[in-house]
C-alpha positions as a Markdown table, in Angstrom:
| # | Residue | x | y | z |
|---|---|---|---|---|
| 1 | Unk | 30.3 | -11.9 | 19.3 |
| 2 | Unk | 28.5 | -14.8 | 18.3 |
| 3 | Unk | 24.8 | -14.9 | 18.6 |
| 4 | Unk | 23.6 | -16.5 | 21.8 |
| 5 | Unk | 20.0 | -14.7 | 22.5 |
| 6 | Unk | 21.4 | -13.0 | 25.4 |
| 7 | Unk | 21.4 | -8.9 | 25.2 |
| 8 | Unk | 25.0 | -8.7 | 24.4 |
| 9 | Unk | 24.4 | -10.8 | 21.3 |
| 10 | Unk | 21.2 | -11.5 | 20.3 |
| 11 | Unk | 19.8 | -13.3 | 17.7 |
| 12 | Unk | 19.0 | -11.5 | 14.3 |
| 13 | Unk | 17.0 | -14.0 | 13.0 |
| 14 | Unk | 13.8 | -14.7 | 14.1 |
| 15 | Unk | 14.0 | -18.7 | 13.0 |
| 16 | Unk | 17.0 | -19.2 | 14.8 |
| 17 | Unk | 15.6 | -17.7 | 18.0 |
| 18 | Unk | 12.6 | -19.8 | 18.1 |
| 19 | Unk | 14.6 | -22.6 | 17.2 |
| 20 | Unk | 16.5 | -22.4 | 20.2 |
| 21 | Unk | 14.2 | -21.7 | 22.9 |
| 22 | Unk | 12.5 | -24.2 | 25.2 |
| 23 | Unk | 8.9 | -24.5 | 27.4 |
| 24 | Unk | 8.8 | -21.1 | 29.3 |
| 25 | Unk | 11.6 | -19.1 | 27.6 |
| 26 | Unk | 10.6 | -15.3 | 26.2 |
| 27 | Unk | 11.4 | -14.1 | 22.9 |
| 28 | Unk | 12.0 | -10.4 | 23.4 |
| 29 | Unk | 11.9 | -8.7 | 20.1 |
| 30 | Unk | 13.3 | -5.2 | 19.5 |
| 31 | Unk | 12.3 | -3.0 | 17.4 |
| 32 | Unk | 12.3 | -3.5 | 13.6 |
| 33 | Unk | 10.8 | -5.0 | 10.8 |
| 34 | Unk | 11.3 | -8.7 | 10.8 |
| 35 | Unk | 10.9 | -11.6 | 8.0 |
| 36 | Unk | 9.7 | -15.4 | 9.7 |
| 37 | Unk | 10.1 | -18.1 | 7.0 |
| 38 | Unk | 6.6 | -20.3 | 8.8 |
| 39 | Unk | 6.7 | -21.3 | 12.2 |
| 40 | Unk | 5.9 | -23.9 | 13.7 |
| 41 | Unk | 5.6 | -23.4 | 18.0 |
| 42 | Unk | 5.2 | -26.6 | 20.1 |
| 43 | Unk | 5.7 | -24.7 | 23.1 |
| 44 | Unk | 4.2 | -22.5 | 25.8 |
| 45 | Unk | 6.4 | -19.1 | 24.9 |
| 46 | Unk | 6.4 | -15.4 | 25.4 |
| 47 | Unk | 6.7 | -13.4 | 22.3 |
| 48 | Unk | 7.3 | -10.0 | 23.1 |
| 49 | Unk | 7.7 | -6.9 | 20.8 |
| 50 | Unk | 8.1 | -3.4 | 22.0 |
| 51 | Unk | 4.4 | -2.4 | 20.5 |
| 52 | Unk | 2.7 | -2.9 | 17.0 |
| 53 | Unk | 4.3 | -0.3 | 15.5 |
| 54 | Unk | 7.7 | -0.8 | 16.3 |
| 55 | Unk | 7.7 | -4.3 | 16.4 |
| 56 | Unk | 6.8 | -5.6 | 12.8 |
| 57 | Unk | 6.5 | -9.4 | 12.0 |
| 58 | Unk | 6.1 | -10.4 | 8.0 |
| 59 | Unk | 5.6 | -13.6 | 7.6 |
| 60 | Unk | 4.5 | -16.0 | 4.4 |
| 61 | Unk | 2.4 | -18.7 | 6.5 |
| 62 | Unk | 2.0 | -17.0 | 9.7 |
| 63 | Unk | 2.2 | -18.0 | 13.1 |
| 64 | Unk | 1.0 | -21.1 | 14.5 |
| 65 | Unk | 0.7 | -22.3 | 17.2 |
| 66 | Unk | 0.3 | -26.0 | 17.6 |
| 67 | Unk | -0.7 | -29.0 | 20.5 |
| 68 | Unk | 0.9 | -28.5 | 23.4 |
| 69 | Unk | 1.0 | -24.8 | 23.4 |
| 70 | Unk | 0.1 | -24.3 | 27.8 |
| 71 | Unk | 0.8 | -20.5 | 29.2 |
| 72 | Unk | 2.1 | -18.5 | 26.5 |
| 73 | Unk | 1.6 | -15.1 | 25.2 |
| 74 | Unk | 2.0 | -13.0 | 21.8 |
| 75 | Unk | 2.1 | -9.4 | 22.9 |
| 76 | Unk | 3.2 | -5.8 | 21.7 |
| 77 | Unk | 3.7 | -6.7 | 18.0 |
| 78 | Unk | 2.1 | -6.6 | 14.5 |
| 79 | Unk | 2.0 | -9.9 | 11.9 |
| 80 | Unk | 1.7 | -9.0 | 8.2 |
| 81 | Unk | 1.0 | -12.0 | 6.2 |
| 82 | Unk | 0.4 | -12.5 | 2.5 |
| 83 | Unk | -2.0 | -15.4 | 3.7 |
| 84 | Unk | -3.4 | -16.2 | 7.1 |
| 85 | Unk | -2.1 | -14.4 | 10.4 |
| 86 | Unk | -2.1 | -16.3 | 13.6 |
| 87 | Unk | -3.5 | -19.9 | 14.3 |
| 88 | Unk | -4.3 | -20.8 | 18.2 |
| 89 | Unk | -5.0 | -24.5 | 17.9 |
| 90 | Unk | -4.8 | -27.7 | 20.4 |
| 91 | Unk | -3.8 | -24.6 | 23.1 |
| 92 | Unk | -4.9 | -23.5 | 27.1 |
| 93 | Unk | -4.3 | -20.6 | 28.9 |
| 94 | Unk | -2.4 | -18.4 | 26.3 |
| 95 | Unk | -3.1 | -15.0 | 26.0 |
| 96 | Unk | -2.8 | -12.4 | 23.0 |
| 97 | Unk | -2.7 | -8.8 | 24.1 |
| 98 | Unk | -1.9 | -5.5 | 22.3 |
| 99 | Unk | -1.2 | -7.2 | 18.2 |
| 100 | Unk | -2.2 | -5.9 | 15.0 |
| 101 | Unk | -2.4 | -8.4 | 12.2 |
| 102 | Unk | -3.5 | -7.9 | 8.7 |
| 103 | Unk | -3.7 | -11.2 | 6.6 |
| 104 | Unk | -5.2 | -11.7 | 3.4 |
| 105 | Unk | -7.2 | -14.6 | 4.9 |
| 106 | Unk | -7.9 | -15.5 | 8.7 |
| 107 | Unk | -6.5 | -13.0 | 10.9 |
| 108 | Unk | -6.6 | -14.8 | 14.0 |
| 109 | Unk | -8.3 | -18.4 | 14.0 |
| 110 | Unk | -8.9 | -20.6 | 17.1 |
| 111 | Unk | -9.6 | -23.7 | 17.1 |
| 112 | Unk | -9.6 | -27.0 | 19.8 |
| 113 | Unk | -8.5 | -24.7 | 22.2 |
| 114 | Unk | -9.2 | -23.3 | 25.9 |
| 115 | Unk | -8.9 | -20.3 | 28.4 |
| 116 | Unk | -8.0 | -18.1 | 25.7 |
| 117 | Unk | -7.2 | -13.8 | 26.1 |
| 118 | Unk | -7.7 | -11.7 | 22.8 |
| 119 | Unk | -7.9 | -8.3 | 23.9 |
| 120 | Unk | -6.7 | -4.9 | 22.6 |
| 121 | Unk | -6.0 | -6.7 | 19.0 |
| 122 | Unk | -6.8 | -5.1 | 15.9 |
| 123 | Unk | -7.6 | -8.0 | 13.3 |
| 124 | Unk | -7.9 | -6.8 | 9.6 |
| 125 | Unk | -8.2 | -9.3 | 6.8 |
| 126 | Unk | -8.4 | -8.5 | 3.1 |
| 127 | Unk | -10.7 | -11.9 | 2.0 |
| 128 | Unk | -12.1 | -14.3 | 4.1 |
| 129 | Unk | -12.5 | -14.2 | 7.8 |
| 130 | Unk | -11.2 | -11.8 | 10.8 |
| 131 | Unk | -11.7 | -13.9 | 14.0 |
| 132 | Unk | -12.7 | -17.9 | 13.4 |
| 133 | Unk | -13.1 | -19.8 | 16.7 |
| 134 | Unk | -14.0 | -23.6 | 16.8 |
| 135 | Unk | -13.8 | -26.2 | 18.9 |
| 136 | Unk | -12.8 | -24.2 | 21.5 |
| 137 | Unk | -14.3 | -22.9 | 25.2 |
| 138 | Unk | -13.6 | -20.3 | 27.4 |
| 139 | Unk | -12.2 | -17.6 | 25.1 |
| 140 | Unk | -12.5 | -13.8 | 26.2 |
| 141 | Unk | -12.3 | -11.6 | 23.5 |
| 142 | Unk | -12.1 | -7.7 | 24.9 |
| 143 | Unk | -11.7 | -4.4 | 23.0 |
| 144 | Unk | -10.4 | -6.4 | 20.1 |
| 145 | Unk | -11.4 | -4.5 | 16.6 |
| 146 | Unk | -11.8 | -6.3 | 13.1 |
| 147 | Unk | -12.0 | -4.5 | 10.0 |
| 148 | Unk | -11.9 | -5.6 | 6.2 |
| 149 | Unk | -13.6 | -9.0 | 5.6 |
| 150 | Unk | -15.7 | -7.8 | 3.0 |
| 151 | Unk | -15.4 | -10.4 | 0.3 |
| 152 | Unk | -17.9 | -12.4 | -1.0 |
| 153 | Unk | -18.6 | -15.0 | 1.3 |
| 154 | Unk | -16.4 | -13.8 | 4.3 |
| 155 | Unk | -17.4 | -12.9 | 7.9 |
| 156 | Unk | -15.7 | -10.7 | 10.8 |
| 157 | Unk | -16.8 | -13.5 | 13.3 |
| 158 | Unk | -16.8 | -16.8 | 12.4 |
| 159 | Unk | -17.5 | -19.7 | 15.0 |
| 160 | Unk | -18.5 | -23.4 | 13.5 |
| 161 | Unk | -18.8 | -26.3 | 15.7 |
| 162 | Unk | -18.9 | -26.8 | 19.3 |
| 163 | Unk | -17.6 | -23.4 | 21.1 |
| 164 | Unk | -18.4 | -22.4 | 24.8 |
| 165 | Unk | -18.2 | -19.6 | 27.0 |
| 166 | Unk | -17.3 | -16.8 | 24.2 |
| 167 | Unk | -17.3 | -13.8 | 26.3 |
């Protein structure tokens, strides 16, 4: 049948998905190994995979996730990107459970953002910086682990500017 997004025809393509959804709607994403052209998310959505390593995600710019973004969630799902992983920026209340993401730059970067949930998220980046948060207050990171980073000049943790209540 023709793709729709219901179960009896979903989508195939991850673009076209996310194209279509609006404010509230979940993305439920089977299992697989998946290619995303760049996104760009002005929405508060739920991005579901079945776990990080059924659900794989490869991306060339990575997610991000602009202004605007209020109650979503990323869960159950890994993001492999030849550059930076996931971006959290002008976003409240959104949380990020259970993801893997190896990047060759920033992992996970948050940034003008508050009420934040990072936990049981393995970051791993191969140059620059695991976690960066700025700008940004009330942001709980728990059981989150970050590994690589070990560049000159790189960091697991990063935080510049003004940040409150990192817990």
């Amino acid at each position: 049948g023709i793709e729709n997004g219901s179960a009896q025809n979903p989508y195939t393509n991850l673009n076209t998905a996310f194209a279509a959804t609006i404010h509230g709607d979940t993305v439920q994403i089977a299992a697989g190994d998946y290619t995303l052209t760049g996104l760009l998310v002005k929405r508060g959505l739920r991005i579901i995979g079945l776990s990080p390593a059924q659900t794989r995600v490869t991306t060339s710019t990575g997610f991000f996730f602009a202004s605007g973004w209020y109650e979503g969630e990323i869960s159950n799902l890994a993001v492999i990107s030849p550059r930076s992983g996931l971006y959290v920026s002008g976003s409240q209340n959104m949380v990020i459970r259970n993801v893997s993401i190896n990047a060759v730059y920033t992992s996970l970067s948050i940034g003008g953002s508050q009420n934040i949930s990072v936990s049981n998220v393995s970051l791993h980046s191969d140059g620059t910086t695991g976690l960066s948060i700025s700008n940004s207050r009330d942001i709980n990171i728990d059981h989150c682990i970050v590994t690589g980073s070990n560049a000159a000049n790189s960091s697991a943790l990063y935080s510049f500017a003004s940040i409150s209540a990192v817990t």
